[in-house]
Coordinates of C-alpha atoms and ligand atoms in Angstrom, one line a residue:
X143 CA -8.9 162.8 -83.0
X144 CA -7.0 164.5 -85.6
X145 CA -5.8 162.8 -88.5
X146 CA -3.0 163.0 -90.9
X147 CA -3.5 164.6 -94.4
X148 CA -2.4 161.2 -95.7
X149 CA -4.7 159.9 -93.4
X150 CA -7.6 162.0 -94.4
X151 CA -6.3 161.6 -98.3
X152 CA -7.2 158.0 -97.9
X153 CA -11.2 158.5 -96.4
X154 CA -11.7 161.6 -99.4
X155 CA -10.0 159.3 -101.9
X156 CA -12.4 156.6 -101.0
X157 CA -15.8 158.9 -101.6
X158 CA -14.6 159.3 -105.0
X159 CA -13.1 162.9 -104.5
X160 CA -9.7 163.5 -107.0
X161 CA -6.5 163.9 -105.5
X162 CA -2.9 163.3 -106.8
X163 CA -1.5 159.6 -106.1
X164 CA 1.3 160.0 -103.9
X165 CA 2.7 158.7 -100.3
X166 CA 4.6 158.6 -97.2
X167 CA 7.8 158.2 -96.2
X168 CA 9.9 158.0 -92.6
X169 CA 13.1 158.7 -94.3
X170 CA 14.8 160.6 -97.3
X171 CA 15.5 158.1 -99.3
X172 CA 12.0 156.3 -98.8
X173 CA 10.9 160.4 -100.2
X174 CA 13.2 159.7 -103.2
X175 CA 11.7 156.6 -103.9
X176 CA 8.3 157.7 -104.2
X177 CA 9.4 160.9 -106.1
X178 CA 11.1 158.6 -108.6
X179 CA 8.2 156.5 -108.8
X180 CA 5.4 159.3 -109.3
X181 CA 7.7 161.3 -111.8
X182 CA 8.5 165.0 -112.8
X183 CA 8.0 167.7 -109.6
X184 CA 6.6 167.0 -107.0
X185 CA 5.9 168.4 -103.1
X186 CA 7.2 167.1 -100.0
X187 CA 4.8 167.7 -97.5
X188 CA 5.1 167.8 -93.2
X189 CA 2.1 165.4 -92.1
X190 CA 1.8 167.0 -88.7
X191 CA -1.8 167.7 -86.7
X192 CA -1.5 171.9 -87.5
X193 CA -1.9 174.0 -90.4
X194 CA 0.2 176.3 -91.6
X195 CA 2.7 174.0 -92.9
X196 CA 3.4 175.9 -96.1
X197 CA 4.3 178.7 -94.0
X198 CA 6.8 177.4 -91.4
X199 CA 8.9 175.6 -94.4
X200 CA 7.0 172.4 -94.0
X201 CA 5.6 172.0 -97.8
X202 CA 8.3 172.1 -100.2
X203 CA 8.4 171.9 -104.3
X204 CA 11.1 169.2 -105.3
X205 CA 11.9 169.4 -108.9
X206 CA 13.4 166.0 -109.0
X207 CA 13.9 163.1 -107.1
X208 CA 17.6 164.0 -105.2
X209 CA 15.5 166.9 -104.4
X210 CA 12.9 165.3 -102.6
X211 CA 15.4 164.0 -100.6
X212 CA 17.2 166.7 -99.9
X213 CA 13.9 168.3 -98.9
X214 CA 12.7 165.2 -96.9
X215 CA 15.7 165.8 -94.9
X216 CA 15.2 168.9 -94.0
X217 CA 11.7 168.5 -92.6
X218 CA 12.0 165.5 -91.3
X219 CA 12.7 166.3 -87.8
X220 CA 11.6 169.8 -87.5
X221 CA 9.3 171.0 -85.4
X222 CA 6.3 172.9 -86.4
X223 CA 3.8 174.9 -84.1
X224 CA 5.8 172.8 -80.9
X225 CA 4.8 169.2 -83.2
X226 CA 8.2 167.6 -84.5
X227 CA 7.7 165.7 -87.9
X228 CA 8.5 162.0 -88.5
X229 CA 6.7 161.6 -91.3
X230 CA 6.4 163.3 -94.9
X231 CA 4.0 162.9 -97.9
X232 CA 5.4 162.9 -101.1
X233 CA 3.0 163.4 -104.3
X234 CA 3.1 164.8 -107.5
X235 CA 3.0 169.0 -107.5
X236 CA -0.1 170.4 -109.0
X237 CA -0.2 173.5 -111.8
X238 CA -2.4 175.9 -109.9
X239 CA -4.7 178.3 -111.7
X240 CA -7.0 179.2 -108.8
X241 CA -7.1 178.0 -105.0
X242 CA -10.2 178.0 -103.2
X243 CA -11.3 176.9 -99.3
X244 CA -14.0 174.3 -98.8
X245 CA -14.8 173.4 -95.2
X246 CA -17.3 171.5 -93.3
X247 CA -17.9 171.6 -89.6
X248 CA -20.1 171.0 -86.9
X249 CA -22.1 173.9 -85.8
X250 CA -22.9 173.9 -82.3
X251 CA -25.0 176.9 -82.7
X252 CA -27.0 175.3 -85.4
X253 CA -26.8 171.9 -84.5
X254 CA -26.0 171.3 -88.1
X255 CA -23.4 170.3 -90.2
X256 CA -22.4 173.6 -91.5
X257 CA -20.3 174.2 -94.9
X258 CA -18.0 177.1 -95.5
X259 CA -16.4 177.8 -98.5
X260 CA -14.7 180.8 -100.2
X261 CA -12.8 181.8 -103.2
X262 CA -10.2 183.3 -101.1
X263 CA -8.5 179.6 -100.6
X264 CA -5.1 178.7 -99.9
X265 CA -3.7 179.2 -96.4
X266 CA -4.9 181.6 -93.5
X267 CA -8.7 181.1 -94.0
X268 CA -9.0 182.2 -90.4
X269 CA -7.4 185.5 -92.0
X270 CA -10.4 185.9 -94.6
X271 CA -12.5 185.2 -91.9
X272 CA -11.8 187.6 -89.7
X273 CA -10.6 191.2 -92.5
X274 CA -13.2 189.8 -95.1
X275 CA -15.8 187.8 -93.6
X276 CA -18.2 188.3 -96.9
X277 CA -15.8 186.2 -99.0
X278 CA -17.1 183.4 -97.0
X279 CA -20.7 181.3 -97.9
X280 CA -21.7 179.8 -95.0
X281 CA -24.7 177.2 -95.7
X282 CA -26.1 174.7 -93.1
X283 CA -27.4 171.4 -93.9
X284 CA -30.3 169.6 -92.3
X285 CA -29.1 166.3 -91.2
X286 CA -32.5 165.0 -92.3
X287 CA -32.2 165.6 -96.2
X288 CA -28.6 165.6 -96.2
X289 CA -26.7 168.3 -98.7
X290 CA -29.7 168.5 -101.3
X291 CA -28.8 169.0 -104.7
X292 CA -29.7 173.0 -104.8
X293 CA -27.4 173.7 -102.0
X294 CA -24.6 171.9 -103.9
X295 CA -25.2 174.4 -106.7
X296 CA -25.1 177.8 -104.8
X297 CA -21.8 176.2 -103.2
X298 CA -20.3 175.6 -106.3
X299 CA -21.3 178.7 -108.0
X300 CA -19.5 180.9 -105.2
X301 CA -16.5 179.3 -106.0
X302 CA -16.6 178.7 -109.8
X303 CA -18.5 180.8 -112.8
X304 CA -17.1 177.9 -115.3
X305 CA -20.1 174.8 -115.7
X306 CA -17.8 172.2 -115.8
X307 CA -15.7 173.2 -112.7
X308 CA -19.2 174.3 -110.6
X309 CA -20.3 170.8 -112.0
X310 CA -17.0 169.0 -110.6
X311 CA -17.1 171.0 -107.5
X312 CA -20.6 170.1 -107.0
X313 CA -20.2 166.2 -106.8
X314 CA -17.0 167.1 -104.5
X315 CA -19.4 169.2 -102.3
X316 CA -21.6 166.0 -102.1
X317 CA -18.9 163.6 -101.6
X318 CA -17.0 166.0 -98.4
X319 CA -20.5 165.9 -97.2
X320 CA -20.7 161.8 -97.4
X321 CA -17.2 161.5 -95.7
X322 CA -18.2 163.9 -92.7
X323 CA -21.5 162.3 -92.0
X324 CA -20.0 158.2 -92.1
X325 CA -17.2 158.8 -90.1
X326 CA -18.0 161.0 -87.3
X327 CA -16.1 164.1 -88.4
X328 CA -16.2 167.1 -86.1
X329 CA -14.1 168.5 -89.3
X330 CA -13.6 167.8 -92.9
X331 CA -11.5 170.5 -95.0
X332 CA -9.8 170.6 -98.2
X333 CA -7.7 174.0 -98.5
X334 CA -6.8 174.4 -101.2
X335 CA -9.2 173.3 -103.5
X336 CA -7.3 174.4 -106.3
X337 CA -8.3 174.6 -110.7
X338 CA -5.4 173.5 -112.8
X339 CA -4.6 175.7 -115.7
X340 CA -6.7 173.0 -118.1
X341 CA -9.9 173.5 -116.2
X342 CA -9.4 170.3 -114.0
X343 CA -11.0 170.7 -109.9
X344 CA -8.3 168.4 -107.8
X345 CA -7.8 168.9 -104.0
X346 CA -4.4 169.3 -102.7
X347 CA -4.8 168.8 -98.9
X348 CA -7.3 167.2 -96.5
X349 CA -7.9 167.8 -92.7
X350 CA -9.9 165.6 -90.8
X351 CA -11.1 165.9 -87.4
X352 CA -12.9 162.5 -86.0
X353 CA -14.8 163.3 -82.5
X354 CA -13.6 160.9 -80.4
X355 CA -17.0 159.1 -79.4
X356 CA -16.7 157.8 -82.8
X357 CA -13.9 155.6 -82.1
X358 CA -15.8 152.7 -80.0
X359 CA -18.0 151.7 -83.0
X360 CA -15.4 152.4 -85.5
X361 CA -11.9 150.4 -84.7
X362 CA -11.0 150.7 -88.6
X363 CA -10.9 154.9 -87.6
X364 CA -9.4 154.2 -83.9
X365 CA -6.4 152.7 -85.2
X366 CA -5.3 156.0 -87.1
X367 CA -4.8 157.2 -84.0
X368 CA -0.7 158.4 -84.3
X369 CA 0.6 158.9 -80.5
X370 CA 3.5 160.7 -81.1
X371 CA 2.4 163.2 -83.1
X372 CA -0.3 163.9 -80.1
X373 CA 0.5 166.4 -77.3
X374 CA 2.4 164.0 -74.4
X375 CA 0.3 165.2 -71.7
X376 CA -3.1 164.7 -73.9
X377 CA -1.6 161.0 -74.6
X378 CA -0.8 160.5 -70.6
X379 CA -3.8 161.4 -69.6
X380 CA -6.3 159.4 -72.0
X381 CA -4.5 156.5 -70.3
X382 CA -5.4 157.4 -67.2
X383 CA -9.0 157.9 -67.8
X384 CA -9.0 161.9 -68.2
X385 CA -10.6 164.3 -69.9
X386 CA -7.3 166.7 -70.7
X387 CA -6.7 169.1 -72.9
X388 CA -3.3 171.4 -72.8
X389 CA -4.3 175.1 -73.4
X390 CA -1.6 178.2 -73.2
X391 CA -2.2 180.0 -69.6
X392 CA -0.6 179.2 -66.2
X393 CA -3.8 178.7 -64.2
X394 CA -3.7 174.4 -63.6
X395 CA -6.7 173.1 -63.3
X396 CA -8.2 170.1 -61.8
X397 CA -12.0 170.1 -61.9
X398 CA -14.8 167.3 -61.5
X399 CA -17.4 167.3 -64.7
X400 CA -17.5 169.1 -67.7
X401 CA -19.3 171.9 -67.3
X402 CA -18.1 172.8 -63.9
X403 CA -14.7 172.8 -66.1
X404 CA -15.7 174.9 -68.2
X405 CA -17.3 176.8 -65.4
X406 CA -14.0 177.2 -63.6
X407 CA -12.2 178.3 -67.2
X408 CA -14.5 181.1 -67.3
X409 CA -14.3 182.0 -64.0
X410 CA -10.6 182.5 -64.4
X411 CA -10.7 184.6 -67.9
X412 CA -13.4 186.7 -65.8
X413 CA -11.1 187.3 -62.8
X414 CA -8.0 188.0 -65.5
X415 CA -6.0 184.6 -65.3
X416 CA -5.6 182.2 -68.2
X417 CA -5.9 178.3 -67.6
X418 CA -3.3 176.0 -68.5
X419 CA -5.6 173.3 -69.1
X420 CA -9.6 171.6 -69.2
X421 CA -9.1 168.6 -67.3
X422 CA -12.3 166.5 -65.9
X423 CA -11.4 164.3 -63.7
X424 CA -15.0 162.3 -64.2
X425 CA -17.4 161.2 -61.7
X426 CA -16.2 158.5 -59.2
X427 CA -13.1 159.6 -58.6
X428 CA -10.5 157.5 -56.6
X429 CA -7.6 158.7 -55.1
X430 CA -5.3 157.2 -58.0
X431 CA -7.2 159.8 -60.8
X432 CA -6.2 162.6 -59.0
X433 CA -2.8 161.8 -58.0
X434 CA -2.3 161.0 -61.9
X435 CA -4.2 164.3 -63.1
X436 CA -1.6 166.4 -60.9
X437 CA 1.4 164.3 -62.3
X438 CA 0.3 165.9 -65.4
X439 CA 0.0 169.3 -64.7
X440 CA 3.2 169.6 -62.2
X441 CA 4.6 168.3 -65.5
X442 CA 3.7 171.3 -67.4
X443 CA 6.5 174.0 -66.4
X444 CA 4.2 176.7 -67.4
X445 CA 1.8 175.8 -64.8
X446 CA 2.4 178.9 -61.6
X447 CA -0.6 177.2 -59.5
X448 CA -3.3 174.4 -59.1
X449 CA -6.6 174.9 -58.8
X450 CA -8.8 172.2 -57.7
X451 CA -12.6 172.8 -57.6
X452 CA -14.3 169.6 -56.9
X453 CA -18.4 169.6 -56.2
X454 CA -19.2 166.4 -54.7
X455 CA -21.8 165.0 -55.8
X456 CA -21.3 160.5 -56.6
X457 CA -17.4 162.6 -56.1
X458 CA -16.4 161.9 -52.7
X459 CA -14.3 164.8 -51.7
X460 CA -12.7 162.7 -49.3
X461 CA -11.0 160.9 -52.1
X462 CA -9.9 163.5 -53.7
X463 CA -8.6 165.0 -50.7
X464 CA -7.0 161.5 -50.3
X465 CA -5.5 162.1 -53.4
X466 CA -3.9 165.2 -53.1
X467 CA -2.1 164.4 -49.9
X468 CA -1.1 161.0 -51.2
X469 CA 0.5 163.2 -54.2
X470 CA 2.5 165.6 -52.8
X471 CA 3.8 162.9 -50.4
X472 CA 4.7 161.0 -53.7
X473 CA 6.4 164.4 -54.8
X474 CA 7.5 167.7 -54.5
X475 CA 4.7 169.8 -56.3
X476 CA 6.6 172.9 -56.3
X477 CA 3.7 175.6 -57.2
X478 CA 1.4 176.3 -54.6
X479 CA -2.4 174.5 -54.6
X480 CA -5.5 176.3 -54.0
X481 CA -8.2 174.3 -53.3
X482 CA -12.3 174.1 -53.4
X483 CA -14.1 171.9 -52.0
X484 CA -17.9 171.1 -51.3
X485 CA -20.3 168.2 -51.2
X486 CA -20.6 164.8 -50.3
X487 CA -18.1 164.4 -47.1
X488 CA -16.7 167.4 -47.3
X489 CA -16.2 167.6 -43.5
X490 CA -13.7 164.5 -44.1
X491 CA -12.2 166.4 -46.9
X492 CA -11.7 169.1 -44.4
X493 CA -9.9 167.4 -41.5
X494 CA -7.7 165.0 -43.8
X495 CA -6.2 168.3 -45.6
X496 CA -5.9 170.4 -42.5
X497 CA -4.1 167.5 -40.6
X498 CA -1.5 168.1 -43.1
X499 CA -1.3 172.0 -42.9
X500 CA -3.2 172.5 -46.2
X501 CA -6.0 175.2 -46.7
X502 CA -9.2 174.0 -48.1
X503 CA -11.8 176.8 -49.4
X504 CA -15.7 176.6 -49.9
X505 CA -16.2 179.2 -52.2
X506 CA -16.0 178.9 -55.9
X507 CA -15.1 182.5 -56.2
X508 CA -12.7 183.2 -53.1
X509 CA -10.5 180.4 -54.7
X510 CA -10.4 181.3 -58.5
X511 CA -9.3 184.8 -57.4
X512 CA -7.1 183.5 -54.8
X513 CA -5.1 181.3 -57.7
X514 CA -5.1 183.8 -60.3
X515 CA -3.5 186.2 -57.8
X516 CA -0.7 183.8 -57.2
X517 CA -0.1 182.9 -60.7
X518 CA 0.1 186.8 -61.4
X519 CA 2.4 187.2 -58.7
X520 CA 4.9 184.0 -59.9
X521 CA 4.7 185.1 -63.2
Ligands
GDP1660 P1 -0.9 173.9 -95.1 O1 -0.1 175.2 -95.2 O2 -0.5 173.2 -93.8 O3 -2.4 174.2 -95.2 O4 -0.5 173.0 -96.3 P2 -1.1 172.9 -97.8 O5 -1.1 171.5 -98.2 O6 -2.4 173.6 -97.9 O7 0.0 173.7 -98.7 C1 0.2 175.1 -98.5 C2 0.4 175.7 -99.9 O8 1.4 175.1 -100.6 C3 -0.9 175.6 -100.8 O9 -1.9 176.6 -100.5 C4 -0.3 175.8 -102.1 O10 -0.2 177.2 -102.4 C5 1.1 175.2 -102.0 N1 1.0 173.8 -102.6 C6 0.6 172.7 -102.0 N2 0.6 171.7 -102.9 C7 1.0 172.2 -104.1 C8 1.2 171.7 -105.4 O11 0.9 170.5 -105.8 N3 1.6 172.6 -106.4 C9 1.9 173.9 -106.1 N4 2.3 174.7 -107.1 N5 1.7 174.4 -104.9 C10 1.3 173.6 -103.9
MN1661 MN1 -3.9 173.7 -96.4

């Protein structure tokens, strides 16, 4: 779950790191308020799930309070990266001397929380990282110890050659590391991590990314869960009970389990197609899941084909055969359906598709190739 820089503001704020006062408002004249209130310049900023505000016009310096308004205005509304903002952050603007990147991530290669930080801050860290990967100190921490105190230091030190700043940066490094590890974070980040021109360390922005099996244990994190700044399809189908997520390609997929999912992705890159979508449809399925996972991707008008590869296992392939038919006889899916099917009942599977004139496969690789070669040829 991805929250809101305000959002993540709050969690840093609470470990003790510094950051401006500030808040957020719905409308412009909620943004002048809070301009007026906090005094002198200050930056209206997009509080949308993406980065790169600064870049598409969604962080804006205000000089004074009819400003902020004026500004609010003007980003209220818009749409960044395909997000629309309802909601901006207002807080006082920060001299910058220096901006630096500070990150924190799980590693799945490690199996570690891994830190990253750079000198190089500000935006497009996935820039640095790719043209000038050595500006980058990468530094894993053992779950066991937690960040110990040397660690901090090196940290530090590759950002800052002043004590006091290292010193500052130090107890931030400690307290990003605190936040991550008590709230489930997938993701902590504060870019920038800026110096003022008096030597002061203050963060000016905060991403936060809470994995999502956090949220049972923790309802205080669950309820910063903001729907409509979440992809529609991502929101339709966690109601449903699916594992979805929207990706860029054409190839719709509908797939039982994770890692045949991500089996069936790969299969598609490898025979030159790009999937529109991971979506698991989970063990027992019942006729219902399936006819709400192709609702969802018939709703995606980027979507040339469905692929359904379904190993039945505790799946009964005759439900999700069930489901398709009862689907397209609930309505019109207007791009053609490949299908793979094997496993438990597949023989049922079999006779309820063919009674309806539908083609059923058995072979993983005939049917990815298949679909790719009809989404290359609607395209
Ligand atoms: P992002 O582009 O979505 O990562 O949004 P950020 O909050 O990181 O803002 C982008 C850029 O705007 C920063 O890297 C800064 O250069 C600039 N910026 C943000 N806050 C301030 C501020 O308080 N003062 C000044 N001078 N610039 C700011
Ligand atoms: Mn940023």
């Amino acid at each position: 779950m991805n929250l809101h820089e305000y959002q993540a503001r709050d969690l840093l704020k609470a470990a003790g790191i510094p950051l401006s006062d500030g808040d957020v408002a719905v409308t412009p004249t909620e943004a002048e308020a809070i301009a007026r209130r906090v005094g002198g310049t200050v930056v209206v900023k997009a509080q949308v799930h993406v980065g790169g505000r600064g870049k598409a016009g969604g962080v804006k310096l205000a000089r004074n309070p009819a400003e902020a308004a004026e500004y609010a205005s003007q980003i209220l509304g818009m749409t960044i990266k395909g997000l629309v903002v309802n909601k901006v952050l207002v807080v006082p603007a920060a001299e910058i001397a220096t901006e630096s990147y500070v990150g924190l991530i799980l590693d799945r290669a490690t199996q570690k929380p891994v830190f990253m930080v750079s000198d190089a801050g500000g935006v497009d860290i996935e820039e640095v990282a790719a043209k000038t990967p050595e500006k980058i100190t990468r530094l894993a921490v053992d779950p066991r110890y937690g960040l110990l105190p040397h660690q901090a230091l090196k940290l530090a030190l590759a950002l800052y050659r002043d004590w006091d700043q290292a010193r500052a940066a130090m107890k931030i490094m400690h307290q990003l590391y605190t936040v991550f590890m008590t709230n489930g974070c997938s993701l902590a980040e504060i870019n920038p991590l800026v110096t003022t021109p008096d030597g002061k360390v203050l963060a000016l922005d905060a991403k936060i990314i809470i994995d999502d099996n956090e949220l049972d244990r923790r309802p205080d994190l669950a309820v910063l869960r903001d729907e409509s700044a979440e992809e529609p399809s991502e929101v339709t189908a966690r109601r449903a009970n699916l594992t979805f997520i929207k990706l860029d390609g054409n190839v719709g997929c509908v797939v039982n389990g994770a890692g045949l999912a991500m089996a069936t992705m790969d299969l598609v890159k490898y025979y030159g197609g790009e999937p529109a979508n991971f979506l698991d449809i989970g063990g027992s399925s019942n006729p219902e899941k399936v006819v709400n996972a192709l609702k969802i991707i018939t709703a995606d008008t980027s979507v040339k084909v469905i692929l359904f590869n379904i190993f039945g296992g505790i799946t009964r392939t005759d439900d999700v055969a069930q489901g398709i038919v009862t689907a397209t006889q609930q309505f019109k899916v207007k791009v053609p359906i490949v299908i793979r099917l094997t496993g438990t009942n597949e023989k049922e599977a079999f006779r309820i598709l063919e009674s309806v004139g539908m083609t059923v496969l058995n072979d993983m690789d005939a049917a990815v190739s298949q679909a790719v070669a009809l989404a290359k040829a609607a395209a």
